[in-house]
GROMACS .gro file of C-alpha atoms in nm:
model
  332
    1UNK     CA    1 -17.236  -1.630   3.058
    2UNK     CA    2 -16.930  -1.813   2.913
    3UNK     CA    3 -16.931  -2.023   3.259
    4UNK     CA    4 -17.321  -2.083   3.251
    5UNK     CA    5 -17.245  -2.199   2.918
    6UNK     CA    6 -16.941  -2.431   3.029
    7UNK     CA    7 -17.186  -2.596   3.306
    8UNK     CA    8 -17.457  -2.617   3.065
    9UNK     CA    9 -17.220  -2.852   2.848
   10UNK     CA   10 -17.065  -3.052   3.134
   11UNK     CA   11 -17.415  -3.107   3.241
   12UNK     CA   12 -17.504  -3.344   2.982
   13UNK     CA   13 -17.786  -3.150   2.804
   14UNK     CA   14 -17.857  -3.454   2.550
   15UNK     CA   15 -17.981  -3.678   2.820
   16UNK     CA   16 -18.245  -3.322   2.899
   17UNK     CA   17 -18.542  -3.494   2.682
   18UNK     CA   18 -18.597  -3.725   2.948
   19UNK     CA   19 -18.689  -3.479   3.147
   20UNK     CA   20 -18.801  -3.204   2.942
   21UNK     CA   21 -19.029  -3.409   2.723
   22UNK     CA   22 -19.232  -3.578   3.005
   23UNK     CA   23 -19.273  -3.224   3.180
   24UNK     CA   24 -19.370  -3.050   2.880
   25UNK     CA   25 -19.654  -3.389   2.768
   26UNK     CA   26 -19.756  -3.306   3.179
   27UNK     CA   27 -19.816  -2.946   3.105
   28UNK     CA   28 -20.006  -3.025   2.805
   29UNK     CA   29 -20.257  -3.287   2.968
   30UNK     CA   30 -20.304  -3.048   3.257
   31UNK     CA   31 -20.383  -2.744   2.973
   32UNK     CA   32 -20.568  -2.951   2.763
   33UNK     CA   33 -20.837  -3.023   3.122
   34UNK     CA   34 -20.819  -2.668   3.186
   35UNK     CA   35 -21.195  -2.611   3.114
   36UNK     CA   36 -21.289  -2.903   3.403
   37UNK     CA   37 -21.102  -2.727   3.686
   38UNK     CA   38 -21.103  -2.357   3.713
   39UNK     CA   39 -20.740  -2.349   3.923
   40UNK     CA   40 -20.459  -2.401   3.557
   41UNK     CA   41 -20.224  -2.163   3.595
   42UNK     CA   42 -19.960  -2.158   3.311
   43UNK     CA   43 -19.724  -1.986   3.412
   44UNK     CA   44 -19.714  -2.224   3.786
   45UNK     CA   45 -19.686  -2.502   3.469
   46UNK     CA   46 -19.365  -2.379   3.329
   47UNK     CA   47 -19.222  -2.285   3.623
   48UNK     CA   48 -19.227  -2.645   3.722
   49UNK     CA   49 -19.083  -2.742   3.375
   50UNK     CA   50 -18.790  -2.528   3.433
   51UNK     CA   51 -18.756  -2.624   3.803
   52UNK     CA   52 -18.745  -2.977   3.639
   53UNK     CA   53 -18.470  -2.921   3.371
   54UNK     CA   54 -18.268  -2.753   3.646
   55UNK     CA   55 -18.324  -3.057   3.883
   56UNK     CA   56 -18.202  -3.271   3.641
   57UNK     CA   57 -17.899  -3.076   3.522
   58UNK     CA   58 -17.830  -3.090   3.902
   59UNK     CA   59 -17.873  -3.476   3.908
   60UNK     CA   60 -17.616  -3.502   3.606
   61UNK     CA   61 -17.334  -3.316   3.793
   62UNK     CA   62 -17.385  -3.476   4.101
   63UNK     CA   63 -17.374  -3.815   3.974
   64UNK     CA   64 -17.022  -3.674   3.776
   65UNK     CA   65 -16.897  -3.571   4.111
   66UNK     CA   66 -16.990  -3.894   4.308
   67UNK     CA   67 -16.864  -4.118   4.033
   68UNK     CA   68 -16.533  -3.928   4.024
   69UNK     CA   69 -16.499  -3.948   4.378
   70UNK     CA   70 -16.523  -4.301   4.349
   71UNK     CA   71 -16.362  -4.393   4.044
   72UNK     CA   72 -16.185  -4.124   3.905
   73UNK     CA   73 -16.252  -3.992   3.545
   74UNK     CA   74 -15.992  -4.236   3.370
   75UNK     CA   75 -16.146  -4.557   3.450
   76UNK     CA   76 -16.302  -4.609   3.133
   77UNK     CA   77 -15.946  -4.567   2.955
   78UNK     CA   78 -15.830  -4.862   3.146
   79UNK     CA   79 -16.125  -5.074   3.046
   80UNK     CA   80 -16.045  -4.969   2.664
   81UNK     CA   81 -15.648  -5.048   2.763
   82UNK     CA   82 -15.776  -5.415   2.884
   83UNK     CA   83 -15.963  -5.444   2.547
   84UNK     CA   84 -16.348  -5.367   2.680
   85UNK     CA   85 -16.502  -5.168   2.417
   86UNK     CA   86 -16.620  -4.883   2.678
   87UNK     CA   87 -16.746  -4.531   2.589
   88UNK     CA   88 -16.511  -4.250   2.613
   89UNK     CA   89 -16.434  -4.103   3.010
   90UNK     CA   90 -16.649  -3.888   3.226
   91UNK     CA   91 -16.541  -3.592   3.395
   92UNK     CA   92 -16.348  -3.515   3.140
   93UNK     CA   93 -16.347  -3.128   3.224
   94UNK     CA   94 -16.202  -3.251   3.589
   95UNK     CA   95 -15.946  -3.472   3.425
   96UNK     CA   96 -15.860  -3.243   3.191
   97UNK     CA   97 -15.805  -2.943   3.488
   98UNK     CA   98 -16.045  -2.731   3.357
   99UNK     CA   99 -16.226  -2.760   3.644
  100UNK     CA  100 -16.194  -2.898   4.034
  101UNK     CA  101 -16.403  -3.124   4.250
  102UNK     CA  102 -16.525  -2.845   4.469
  103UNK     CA  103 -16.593  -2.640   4.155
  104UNK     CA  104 -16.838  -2.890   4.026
  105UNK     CA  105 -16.989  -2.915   4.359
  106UNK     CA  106 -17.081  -2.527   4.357
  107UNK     CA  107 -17.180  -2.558   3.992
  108UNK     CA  108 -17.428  -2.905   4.167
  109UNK     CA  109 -17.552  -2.671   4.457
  110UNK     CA  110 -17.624  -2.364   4.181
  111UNK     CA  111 -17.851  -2.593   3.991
  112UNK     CA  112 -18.015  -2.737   4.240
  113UNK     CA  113 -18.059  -2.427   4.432
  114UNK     CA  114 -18.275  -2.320   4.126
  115UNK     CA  115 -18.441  -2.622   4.102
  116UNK     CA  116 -18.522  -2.567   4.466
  117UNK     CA  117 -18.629  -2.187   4.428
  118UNK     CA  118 -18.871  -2.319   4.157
  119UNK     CA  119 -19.010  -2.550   4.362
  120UNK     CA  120 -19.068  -2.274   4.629
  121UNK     CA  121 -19.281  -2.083   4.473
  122UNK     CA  122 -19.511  -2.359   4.347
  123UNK     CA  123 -19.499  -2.452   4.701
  124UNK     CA  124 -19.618  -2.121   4.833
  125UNK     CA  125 -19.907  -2.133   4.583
  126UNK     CA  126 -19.990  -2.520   4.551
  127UNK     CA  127 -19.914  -2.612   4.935
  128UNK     CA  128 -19.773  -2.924   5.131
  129UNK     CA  129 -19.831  -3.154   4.808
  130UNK     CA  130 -19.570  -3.034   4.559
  131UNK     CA  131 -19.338  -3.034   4.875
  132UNK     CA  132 -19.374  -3.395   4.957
  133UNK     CA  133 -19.338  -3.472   4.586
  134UNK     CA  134 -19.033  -3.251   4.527
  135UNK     CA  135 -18.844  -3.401   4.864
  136UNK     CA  136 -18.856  -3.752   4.772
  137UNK     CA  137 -18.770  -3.643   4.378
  138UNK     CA  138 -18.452  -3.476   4.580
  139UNK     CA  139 -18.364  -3.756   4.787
  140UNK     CA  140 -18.430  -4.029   4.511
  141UNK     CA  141 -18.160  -3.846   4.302
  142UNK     CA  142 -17.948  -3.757   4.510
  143UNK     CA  143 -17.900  -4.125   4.644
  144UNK     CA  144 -17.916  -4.221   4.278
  145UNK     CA  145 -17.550  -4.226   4.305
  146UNK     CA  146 -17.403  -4.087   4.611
  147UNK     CA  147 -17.348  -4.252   4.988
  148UNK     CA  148 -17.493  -4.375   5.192
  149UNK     CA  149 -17.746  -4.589   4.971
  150UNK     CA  150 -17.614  -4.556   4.578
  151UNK     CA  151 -17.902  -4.719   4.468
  152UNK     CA  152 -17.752  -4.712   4.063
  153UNK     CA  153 -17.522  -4.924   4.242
  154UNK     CA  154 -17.705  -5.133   4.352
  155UNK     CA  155 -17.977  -5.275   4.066
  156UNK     CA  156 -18.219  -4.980   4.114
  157UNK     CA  157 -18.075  -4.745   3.897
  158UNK     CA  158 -18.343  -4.821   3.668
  159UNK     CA  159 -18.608  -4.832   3.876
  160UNK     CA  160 -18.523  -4.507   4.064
  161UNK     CA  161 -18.480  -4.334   3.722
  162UNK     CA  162 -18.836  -4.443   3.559
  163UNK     CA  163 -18.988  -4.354   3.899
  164UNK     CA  164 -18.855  -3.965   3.923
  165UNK     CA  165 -18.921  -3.934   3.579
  166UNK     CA  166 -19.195  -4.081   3.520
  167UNK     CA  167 -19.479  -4.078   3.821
  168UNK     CA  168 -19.345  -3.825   4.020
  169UNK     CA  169 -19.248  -3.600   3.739
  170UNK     CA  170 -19.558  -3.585   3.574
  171UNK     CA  171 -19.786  -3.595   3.835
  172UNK     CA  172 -19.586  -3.302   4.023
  173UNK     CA  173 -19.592  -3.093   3.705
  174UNK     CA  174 -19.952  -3.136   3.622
  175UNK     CA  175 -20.014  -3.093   4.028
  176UNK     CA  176 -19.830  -2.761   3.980
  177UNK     CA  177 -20.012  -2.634   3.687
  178UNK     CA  178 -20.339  -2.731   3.774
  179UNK     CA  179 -20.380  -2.802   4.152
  180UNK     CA  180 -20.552  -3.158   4.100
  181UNK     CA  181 -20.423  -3.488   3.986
  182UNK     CA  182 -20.587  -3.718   3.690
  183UNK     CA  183 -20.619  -4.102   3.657
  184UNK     CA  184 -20.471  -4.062   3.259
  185UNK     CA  185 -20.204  -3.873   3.396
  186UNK     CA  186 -20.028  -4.161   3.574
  187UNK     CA  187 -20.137  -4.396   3.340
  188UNK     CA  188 -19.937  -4.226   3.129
  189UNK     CA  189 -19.686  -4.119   3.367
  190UNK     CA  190 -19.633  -4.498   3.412
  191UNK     CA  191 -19.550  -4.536   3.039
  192UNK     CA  192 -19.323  -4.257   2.985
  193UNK     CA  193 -19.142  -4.379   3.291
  194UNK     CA  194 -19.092  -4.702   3.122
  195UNK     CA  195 -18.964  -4.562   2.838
  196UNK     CA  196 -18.709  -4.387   3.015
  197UNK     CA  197 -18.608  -4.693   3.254
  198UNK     CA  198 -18.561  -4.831   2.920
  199UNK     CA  199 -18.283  -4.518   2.824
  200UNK     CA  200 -18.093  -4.594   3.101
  201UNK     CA  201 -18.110  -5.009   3.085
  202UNK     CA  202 -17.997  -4.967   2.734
  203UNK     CA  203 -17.746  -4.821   2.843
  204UNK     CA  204 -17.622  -5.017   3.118
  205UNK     CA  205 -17.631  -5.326   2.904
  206UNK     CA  206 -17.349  -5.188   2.678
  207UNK     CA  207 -17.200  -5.105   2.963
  208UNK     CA  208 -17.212  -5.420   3.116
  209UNK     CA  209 -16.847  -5.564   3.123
  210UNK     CA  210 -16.670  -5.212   3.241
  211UNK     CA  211 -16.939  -5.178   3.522
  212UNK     CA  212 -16.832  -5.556   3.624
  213UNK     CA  213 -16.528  -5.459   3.644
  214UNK     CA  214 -16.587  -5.148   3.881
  215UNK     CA  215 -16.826  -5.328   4.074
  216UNK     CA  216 -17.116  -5.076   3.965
  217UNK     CA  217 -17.424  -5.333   4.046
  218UNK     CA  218 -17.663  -5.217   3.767
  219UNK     CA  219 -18.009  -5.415   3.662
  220UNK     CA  220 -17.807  -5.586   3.355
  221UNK     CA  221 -17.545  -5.691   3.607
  222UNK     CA  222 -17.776  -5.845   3.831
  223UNK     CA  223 -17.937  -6.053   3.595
  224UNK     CA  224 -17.589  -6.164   3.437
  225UNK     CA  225 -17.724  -6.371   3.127
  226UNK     CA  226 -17.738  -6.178   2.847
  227UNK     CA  227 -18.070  -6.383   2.693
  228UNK     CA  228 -18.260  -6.258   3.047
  229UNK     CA  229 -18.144  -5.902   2.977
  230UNK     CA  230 -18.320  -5.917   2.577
  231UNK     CA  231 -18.601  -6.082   2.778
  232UNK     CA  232 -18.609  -5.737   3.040
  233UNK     CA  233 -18.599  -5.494   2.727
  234UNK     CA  234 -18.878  -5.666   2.554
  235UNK     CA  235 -19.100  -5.690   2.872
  236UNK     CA  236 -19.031  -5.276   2.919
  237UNK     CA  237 -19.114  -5.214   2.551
  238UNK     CA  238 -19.388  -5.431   2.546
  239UNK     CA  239 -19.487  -5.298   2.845
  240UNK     CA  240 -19.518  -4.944   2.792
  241UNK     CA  241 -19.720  -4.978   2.473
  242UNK     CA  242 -19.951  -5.229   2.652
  243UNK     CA  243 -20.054  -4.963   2.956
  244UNK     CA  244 -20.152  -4.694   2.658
  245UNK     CA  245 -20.409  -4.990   2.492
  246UNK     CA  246 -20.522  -5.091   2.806
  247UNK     CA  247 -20.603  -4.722   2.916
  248UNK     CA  248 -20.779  -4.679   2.619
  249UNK     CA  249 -21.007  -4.999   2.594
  250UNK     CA  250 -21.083  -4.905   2.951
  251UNK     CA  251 -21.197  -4.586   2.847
  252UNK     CA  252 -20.984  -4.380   3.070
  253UNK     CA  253 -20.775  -4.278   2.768
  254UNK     CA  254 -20.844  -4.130   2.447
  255UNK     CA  255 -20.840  -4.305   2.132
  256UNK     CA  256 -20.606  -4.109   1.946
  257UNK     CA  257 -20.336  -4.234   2.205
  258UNK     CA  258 -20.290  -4.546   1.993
  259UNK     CA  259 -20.094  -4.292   1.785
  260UNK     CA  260 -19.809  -4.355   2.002
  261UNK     CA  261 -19.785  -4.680   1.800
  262UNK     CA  262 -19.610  -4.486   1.514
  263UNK     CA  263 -19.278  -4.461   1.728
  264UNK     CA  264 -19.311  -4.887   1.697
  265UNK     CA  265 -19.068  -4.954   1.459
  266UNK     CA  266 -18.800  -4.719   1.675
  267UNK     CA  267 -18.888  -4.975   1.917
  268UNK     CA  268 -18.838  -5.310   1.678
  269UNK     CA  269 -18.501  -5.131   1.593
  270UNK     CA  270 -18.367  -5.057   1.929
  271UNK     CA  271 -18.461  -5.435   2.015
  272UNK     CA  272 -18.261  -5.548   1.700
  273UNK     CA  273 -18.010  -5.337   1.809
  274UNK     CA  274 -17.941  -5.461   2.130
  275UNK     CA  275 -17.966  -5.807   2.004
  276UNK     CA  276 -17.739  -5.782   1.749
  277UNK     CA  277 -17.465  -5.608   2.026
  278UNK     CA  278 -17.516  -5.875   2.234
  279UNK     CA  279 -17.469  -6.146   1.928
  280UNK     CA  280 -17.203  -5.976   1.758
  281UNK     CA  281 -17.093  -5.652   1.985
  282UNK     CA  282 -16.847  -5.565   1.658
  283UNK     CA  283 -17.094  -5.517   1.380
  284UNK     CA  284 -17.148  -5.158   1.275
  285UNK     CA  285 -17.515  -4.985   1.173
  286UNK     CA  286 -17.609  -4.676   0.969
  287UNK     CA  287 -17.853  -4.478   1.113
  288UNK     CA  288 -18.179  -4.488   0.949
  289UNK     CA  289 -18.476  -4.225   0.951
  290UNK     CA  290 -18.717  -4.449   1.128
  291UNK     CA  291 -18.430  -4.463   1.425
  292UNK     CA  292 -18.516  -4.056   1.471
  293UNK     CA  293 -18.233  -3.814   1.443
  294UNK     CA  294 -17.899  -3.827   1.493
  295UNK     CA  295 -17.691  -3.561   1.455
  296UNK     CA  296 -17.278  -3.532   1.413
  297UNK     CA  297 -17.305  -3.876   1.288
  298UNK     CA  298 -16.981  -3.854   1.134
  299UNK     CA  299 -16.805  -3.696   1.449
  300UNK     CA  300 -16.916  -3.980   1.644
  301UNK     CA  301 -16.758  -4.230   1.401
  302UNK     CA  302 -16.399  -4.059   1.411
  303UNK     CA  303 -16.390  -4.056   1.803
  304UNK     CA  304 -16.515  -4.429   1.775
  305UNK     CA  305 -16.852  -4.445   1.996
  306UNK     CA  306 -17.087  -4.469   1.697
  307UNK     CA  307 -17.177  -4.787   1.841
  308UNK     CA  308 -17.283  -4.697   2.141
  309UNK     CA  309 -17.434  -4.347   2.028
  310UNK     CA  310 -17.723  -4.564   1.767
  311UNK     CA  311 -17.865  -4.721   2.031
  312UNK     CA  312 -17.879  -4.474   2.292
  313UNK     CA  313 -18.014  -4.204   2.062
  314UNK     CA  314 -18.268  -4.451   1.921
  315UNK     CA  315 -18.396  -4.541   2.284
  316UNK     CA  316 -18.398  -4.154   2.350
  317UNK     CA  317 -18.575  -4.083   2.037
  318UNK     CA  318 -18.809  -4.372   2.113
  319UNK     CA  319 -18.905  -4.152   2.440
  320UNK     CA  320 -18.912  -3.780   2.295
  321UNK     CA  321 -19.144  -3.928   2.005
  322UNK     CA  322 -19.344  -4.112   2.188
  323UNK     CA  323 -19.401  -3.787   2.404
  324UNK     CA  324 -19.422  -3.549   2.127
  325UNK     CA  325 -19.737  -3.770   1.943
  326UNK     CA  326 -19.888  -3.783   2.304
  327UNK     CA  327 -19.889  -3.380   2.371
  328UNK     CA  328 -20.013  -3.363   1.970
  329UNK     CA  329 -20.327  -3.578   2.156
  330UNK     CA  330 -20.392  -3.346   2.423
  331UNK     CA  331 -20.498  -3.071   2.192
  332UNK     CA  332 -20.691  -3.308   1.937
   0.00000   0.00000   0.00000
């Protein structure tokens, strides 16, 4: 249990709502259309949630071990040393000797081995489908960051991250629980995808000057000016609130999804945000309650990544809100 445990906390369990949240919001919508299609199986549904959170634990470890392999864990020290303000390292549990390369690859394979077993048995009762979907989830994160393609290094991190969690997430999820796929559910799917896109572009914008520097090719590296990345964040923000109107004014959405419109002004404060870090990158912010939560506030502050931490948690709380209202819709 203690190493489960140990695992667990290497494998990055904060980042988990952008997995969790869209699964669970997938298993809702496919509950809530039970009564139209007589095969909703619930437990099939959470089966696929779990399969999920273990794929993406999986994900998070392999990315640790192909980044380490690549750059080591202590690369972000040297950006601090040459004055880049840089988060604190990865791999820490590697650099520290708590734990070797190959040990992290068993504790990859255990993870996605029960990913995989998941995925089996919705496969044995759901057919080819879920298969096709699962294999290119696999492949897509797998390749996220490891040879031969590392798409993350390449400018399609983002793209590769709002597709597996978005579309192909949701869809295989509510494919799993219910046998059928919806129009609203990639609508939506489309959305939440965004949103998460939008998690990791955040990110990659702060981490724009330490990425240049290790040649890591991410979507705010490609686009260089730092007025065109703003312009990107808007155009994903903007963009994932526009699919929910549209979907409703077309009628293939219900009403009470406008209610996703309360999580705006986590938006218009993540935007602020990241303008103000790219105007003044030294200016400090208190968390406020419209931002969502944000716990150890004060921890974060004393190992300096405060900065860093506000935005990120806003653009994840933008997500697991946004999610939240929608699976508060399903049952309305």
């Amino acid at each position: 249990m203690k190493l489960l445990r140990f695992w667990f906390r290497n494998a990055r369990p904060t980042a988990l709502p952008q997995s969790l949240l869209p699964a669970t919001l997938a298993l809702c919508m496919a509950a809530s259309a039970s009564h139209s299609h007589e095969g909703f199986s619930l437990w099939l549904g959470l089966i696929a949630v779990f399969g999920v959170v273990m794929g993406h634990l999986a994900m998070n470890l392999f990315d640790d071990y192909f980044d380490y392999r690549v750059k080591k864990a202590d690369f972000r020290d040297r950006m601090q040393h040459k004055g880049m303000r840089a988060r604190i390292s990865k791999c820490t549990y590697l650099k520290s000797g708590e734990a070797t390369l190959n040990q992290l690859l068993i504790a990859c394979f255990v993870f996605g081995f029960l990913s995989l077993a998941a995925g089996a048995v919705i496969w044995y009762f759901r057919g080819f489908t879920i298969l096709l979907i699962a294999l290119v989830t696999a492949l897509l994160g797998l390749q996220y960051s490891g040879a031969p393609l590392r798409l993350s290094y390449h400018g399609l991190g983002e793209l590769v991250i709002g597709l597996m969690f978005g579309p192909l997430l949701m869809a295989g999820v509510y494919f799993s629980a219910s046998g059928v796929f919806e129009p609203s559910v990639i609508i939506i799917s489309v959305s939440v995808g965004l949103l998460v896109a939008n998690i990791v572009y955040v990110h990659s914008i702060m981490d724009y000057e330490p990425d240049c520097e290790v040649g890591k090719m991410t979507f705010a590296v490609l686009l260089r000016d730092r007025r065109l990345m703003l312009l990107c964040l808007f155009l994903l923000l903007v963009t994932a609130f526009g699919i929910i109107v549209v979907g409703v004014v077309k009628g293939w959405l219900s009403a009470y999804s406008l209610l996703v419109f309360l999580t705006l002004p986590m938006a218009v404060s993540l935007f602020y945000l990241m303008t103000e870090f790219v105007r003044n990158p030294a200016r400090s912010f208190t968390p406020r309650f419209w931002m969502g939560p944000m716990s150890n506030w004060k921890r974060l502050q004393t190992i300096g990544i405060e900065w860093f931490m506000i935005r990120w948690l806003t653009a994840r709380n933008l997500l697991s809100f946004f999610c939240l209202i929608l699976c508060i819709v399903c049952f309305i």
